PDB file of C-alpha atoms in Angstrom:
ATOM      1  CA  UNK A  12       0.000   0.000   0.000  1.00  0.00           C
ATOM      2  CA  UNK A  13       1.318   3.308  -0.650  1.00  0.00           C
ATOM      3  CA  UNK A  14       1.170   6.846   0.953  1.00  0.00           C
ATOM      4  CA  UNK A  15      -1.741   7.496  -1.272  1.00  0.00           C
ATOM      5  CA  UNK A  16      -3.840   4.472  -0.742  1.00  0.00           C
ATOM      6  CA  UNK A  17      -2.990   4.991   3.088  1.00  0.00           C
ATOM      7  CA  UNK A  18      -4.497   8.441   3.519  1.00  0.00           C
ATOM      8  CA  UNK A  19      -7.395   7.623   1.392  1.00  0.00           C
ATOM      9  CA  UNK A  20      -7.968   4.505   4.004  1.00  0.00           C
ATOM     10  CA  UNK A  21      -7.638   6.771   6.614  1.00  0.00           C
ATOM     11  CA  UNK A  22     -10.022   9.576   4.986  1.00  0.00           C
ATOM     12  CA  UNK A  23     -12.546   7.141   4.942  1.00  0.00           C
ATOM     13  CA  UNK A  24     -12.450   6.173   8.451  1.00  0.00           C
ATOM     14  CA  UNK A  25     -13.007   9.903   9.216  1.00  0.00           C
ATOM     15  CA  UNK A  26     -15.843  10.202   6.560  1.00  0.00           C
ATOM     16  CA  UNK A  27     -17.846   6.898   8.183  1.00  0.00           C
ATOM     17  CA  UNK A  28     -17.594   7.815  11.451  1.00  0.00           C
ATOM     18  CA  UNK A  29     -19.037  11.453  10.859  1.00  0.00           C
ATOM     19  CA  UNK A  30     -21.663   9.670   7.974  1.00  0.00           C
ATOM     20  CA  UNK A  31     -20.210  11.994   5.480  1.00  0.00           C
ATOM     21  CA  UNK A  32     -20.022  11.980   2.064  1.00  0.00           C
ATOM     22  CA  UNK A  33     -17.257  12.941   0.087  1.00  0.00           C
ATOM     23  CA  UNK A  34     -16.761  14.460  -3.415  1.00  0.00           C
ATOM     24  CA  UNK A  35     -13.881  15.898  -5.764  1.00  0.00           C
ATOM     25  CA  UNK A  36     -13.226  18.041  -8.053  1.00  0.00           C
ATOM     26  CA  UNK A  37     -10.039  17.639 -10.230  1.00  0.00           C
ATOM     27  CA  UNK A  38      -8.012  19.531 -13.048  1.00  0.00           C
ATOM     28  CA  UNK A  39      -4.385  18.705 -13.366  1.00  0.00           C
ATOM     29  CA  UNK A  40      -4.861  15.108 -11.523  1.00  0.00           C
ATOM     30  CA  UNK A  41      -7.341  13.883 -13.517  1.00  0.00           C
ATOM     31  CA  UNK A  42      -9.372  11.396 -10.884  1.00  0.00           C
ATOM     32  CA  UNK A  43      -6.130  10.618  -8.703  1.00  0.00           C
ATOM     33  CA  UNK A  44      -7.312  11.790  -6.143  1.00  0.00           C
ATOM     34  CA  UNK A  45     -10.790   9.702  -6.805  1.00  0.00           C
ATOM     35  CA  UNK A  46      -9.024   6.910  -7.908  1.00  0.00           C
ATOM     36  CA  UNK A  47      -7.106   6.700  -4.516  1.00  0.00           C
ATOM     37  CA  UNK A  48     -10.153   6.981  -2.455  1.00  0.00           C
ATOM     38  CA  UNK A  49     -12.269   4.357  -4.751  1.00  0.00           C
ATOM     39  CA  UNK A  50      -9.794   2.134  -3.977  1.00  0.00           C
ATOM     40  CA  UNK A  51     -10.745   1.372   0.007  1.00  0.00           C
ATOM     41  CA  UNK A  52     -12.796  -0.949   0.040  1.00  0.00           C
ATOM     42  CA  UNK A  53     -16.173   0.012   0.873  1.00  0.00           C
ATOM     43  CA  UNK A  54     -16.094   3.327  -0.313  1.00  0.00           C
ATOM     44  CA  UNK A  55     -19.343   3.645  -1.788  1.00  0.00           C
ATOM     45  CA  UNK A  56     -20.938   4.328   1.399  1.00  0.00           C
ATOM     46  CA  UNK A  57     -18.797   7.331   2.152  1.00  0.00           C
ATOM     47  CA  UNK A  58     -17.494   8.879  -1.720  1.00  0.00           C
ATOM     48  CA  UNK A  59     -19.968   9.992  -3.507  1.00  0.00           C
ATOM     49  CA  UNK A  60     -19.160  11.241  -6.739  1.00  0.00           C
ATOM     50  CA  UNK A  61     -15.467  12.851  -8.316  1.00  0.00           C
ATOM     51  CA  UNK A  62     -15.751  15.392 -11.714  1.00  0.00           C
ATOM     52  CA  UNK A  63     -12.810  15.667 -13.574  1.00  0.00           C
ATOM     53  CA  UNK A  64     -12.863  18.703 -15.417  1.00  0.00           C
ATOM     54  CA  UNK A  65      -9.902  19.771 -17.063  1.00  0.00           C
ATOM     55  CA  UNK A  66     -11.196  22.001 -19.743  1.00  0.00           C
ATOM     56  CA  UNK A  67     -12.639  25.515 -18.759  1.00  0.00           C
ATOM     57  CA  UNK A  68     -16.168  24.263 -20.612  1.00  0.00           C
ATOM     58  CA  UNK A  69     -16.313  21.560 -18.160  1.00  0.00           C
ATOM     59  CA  UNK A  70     -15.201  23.538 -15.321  1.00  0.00           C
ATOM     60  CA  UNK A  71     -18.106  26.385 -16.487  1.00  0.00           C
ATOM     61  CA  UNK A  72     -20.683  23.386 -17.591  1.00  0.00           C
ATOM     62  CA  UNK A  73     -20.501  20.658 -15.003  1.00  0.00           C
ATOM     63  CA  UNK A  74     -19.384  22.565 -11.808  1.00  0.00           C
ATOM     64  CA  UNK A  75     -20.440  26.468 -12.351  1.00  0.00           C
ATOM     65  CA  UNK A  76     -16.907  28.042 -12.529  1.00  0.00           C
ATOM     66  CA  UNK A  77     -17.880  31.913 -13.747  1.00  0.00           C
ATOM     67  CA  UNK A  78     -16.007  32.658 -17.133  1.00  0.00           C
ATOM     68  CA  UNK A  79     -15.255  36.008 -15.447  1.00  0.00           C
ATOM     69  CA  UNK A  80     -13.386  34.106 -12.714  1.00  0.00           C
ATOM     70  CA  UNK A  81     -11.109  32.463 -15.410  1.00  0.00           C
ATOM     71  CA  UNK A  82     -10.611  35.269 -17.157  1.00  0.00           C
ATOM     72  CA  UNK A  83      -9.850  36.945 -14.782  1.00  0.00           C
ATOM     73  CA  UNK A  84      -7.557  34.654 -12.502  1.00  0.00           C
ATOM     74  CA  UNK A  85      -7.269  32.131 -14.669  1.00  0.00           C
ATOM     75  CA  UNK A  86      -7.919  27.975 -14.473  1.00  0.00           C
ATOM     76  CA  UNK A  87      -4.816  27.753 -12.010  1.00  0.00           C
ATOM     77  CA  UNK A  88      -5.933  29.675  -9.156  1.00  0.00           C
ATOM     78  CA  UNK A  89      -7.490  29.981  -5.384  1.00  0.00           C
ATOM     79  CA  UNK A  90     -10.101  31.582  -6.801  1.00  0.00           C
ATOM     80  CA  UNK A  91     -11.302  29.035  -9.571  1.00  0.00           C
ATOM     81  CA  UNK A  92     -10.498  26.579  -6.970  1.00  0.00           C
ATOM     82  CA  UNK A  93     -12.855  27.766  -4.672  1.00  0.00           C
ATOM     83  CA  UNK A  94     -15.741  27.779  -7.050  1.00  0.00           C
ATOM     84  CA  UNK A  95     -14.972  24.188  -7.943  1.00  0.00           C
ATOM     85  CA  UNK A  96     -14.893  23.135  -4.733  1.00  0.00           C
ATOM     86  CA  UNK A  97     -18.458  24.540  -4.314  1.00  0.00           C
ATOM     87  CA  UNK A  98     -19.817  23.947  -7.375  1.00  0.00           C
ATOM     88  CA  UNK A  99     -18.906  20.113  -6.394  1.00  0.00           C
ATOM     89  CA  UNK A 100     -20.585  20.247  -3.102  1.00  0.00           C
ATOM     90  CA  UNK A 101     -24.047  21.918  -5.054  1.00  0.00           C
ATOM     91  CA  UNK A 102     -23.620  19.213  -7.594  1.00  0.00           C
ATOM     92  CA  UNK A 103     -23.586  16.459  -5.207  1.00  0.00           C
ATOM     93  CA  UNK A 104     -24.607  14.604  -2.205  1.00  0.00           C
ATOM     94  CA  UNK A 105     -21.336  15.366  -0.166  1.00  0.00           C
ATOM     95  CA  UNK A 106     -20.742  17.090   3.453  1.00  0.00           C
ATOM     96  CA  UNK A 107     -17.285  18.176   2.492  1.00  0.00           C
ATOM     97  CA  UNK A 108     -15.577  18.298  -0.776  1.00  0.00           C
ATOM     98  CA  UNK A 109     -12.011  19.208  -2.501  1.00  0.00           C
ATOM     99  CA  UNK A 110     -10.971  20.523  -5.599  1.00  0.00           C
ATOM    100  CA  UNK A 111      -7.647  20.683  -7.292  1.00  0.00           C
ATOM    101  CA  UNK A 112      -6.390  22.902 -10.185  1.00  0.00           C
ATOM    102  CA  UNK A 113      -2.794  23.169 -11.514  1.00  0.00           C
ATOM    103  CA  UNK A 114      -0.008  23.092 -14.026  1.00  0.00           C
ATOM    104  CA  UNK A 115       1.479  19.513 -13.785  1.00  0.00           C
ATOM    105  CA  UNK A 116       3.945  20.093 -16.854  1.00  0.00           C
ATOM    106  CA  UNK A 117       6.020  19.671 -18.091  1.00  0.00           C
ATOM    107  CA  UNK A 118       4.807  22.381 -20.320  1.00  0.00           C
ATOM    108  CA  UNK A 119       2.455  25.131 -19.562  1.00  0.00           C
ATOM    109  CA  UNK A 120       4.530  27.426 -16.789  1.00  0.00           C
ATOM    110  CA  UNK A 121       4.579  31.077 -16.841  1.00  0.00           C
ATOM    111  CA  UNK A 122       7.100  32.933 -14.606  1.00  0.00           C
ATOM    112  CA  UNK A 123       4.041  33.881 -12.677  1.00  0.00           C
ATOM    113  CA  UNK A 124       2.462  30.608 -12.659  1.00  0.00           C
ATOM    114  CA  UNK A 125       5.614  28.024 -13.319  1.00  0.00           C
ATOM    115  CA  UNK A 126       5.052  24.101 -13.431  1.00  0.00           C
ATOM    116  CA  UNK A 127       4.160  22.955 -10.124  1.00  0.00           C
ATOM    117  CA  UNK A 128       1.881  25.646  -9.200  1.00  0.00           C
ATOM    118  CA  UNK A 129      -1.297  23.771  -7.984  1.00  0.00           C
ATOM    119  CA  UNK A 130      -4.503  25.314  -6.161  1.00  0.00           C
ATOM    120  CA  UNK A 131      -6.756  23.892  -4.024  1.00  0.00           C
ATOM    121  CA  UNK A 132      -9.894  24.127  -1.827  1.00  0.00           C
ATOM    122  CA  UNK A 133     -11.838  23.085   0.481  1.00  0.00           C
ATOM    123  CA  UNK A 134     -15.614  23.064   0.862  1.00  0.00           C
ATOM    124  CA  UNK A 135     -18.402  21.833   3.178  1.00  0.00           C
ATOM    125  CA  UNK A 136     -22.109  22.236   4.436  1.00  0.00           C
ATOM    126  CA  UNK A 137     -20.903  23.079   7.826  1.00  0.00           C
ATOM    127  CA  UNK A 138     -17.411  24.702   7.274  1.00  0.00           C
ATOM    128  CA  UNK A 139     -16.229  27.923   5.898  1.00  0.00           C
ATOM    129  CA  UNK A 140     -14.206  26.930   2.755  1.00  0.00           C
ATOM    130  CA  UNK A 141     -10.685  27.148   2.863  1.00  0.00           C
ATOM    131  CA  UNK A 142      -8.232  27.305  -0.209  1.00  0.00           C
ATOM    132  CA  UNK A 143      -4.006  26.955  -0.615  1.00  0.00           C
ATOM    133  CA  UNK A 144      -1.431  27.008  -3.577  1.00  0.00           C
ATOM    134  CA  UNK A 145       1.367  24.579  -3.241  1.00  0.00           C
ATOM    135  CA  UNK A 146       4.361  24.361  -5.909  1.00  0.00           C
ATOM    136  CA  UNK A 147       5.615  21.172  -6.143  1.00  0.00           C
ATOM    137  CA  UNK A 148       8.793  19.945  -7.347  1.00  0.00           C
ATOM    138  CA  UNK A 149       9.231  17.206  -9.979  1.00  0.00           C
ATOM    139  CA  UNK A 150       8.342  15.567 -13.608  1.00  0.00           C
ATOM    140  CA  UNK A 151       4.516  15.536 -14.263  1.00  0.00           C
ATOM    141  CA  UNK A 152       3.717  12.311 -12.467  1.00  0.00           C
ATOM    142  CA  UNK A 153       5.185  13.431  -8.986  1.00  0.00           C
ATOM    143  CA  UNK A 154       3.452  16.686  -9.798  1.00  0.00           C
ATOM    144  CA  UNK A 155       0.212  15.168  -9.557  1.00  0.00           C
ATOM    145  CA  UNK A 156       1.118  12.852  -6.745  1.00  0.00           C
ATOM    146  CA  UNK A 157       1.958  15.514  -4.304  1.00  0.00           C
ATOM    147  CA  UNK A 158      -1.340  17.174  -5.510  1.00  0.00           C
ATOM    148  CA  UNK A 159      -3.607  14.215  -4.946  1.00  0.00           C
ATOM    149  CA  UNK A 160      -1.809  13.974  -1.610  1.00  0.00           C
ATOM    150  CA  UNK A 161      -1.976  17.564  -0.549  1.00  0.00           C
ATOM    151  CA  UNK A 162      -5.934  17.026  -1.565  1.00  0.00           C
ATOM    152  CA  UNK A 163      -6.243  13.851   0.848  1.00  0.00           C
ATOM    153  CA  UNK A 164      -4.197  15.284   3.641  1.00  0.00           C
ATOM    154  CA  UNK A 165      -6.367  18.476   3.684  1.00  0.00           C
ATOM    155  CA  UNK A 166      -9.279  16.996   3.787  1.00  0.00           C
ATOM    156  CA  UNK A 167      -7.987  14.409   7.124  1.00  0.00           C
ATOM    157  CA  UNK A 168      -6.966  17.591   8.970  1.00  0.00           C
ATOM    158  CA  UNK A 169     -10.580  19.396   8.260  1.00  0.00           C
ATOM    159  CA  UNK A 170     -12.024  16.226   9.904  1.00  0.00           C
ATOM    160  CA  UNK A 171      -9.421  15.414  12.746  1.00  0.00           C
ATOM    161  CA  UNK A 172      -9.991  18.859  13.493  1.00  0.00           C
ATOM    162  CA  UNK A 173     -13.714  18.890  14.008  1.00  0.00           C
TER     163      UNK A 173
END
């Protein structure tokens, strides 16, 4: 079992002893983060859904990202994080939800935004949302890694601390 597959175990023992429901939103990881958590066993009683959407359309169609928020700050930021997170938790039957939204690489940096830049947030029915940018070292793969497990980790210390 890896570090991934061990916080999503230990995510889910959080989630089923508050009866909570999880769901995701993902860019840049592309379900990893959904993946990870669908693979505890017995999941299905505590995720309930994952959208990966890593177009602006599907951000704007499927979660209600504004197009003036991604104009404005672009895919990659707290801000377009935040509405994903929330636009997962209005689209689903979850308590708490994360999103994630980055440049994984290895092309796509800006100086202001370089590879590695990832955003995230953090959204629930009884919580005041939270959001973070990380920049991560490494080739695309470990890019998306440390994002899934930033995601995972986030969402444990939300629960351990309520």
């Amino acid at each position: 079992m890896d570090a991934l597959d061990t916080l999503a175990a230990q995510l889910g023992a959080l989630l089923k002893a508050r009866d909570y429901k999880l769901s995701l939103a993902e860019s840049c990881t592309g379900g990893m983060a959904a993946s990870a958590v669908t693979s505890v066993a017995g999941s299905s009683s505590w995720f309930d859904r994952g959208f990966v959407t890593y177009s602006n359309e599907a951000k704007m169609q499927m979660l209600e990202v504004s197009a003036e928020t991604l104009n404005r700050f672009g895919a990659v930021s707290e801000q377009t994080a935040l509405e994903m997170a929330q636009g997962a938790l209005a689209h689903s039957l979850a308590h708490i939800t994360c999103s994630i939204t980055g440049i994984a690489g290895p092309d796509g940096g800006t100086a202001e935004k370089p590879v590695g830049t990832v955003c995230f947030a953090w959204a629930g029915t009884k919580m005041t949302p939270s959001t973070k940018t990380c920049h991560f070292n490494g080739n695309r793969q470990e890019i998306r890694i440390q994002s899934a497990t930033m995601a995972l980790s986030g969402l444990i210390n939300i629960l351990k601390s309520r």
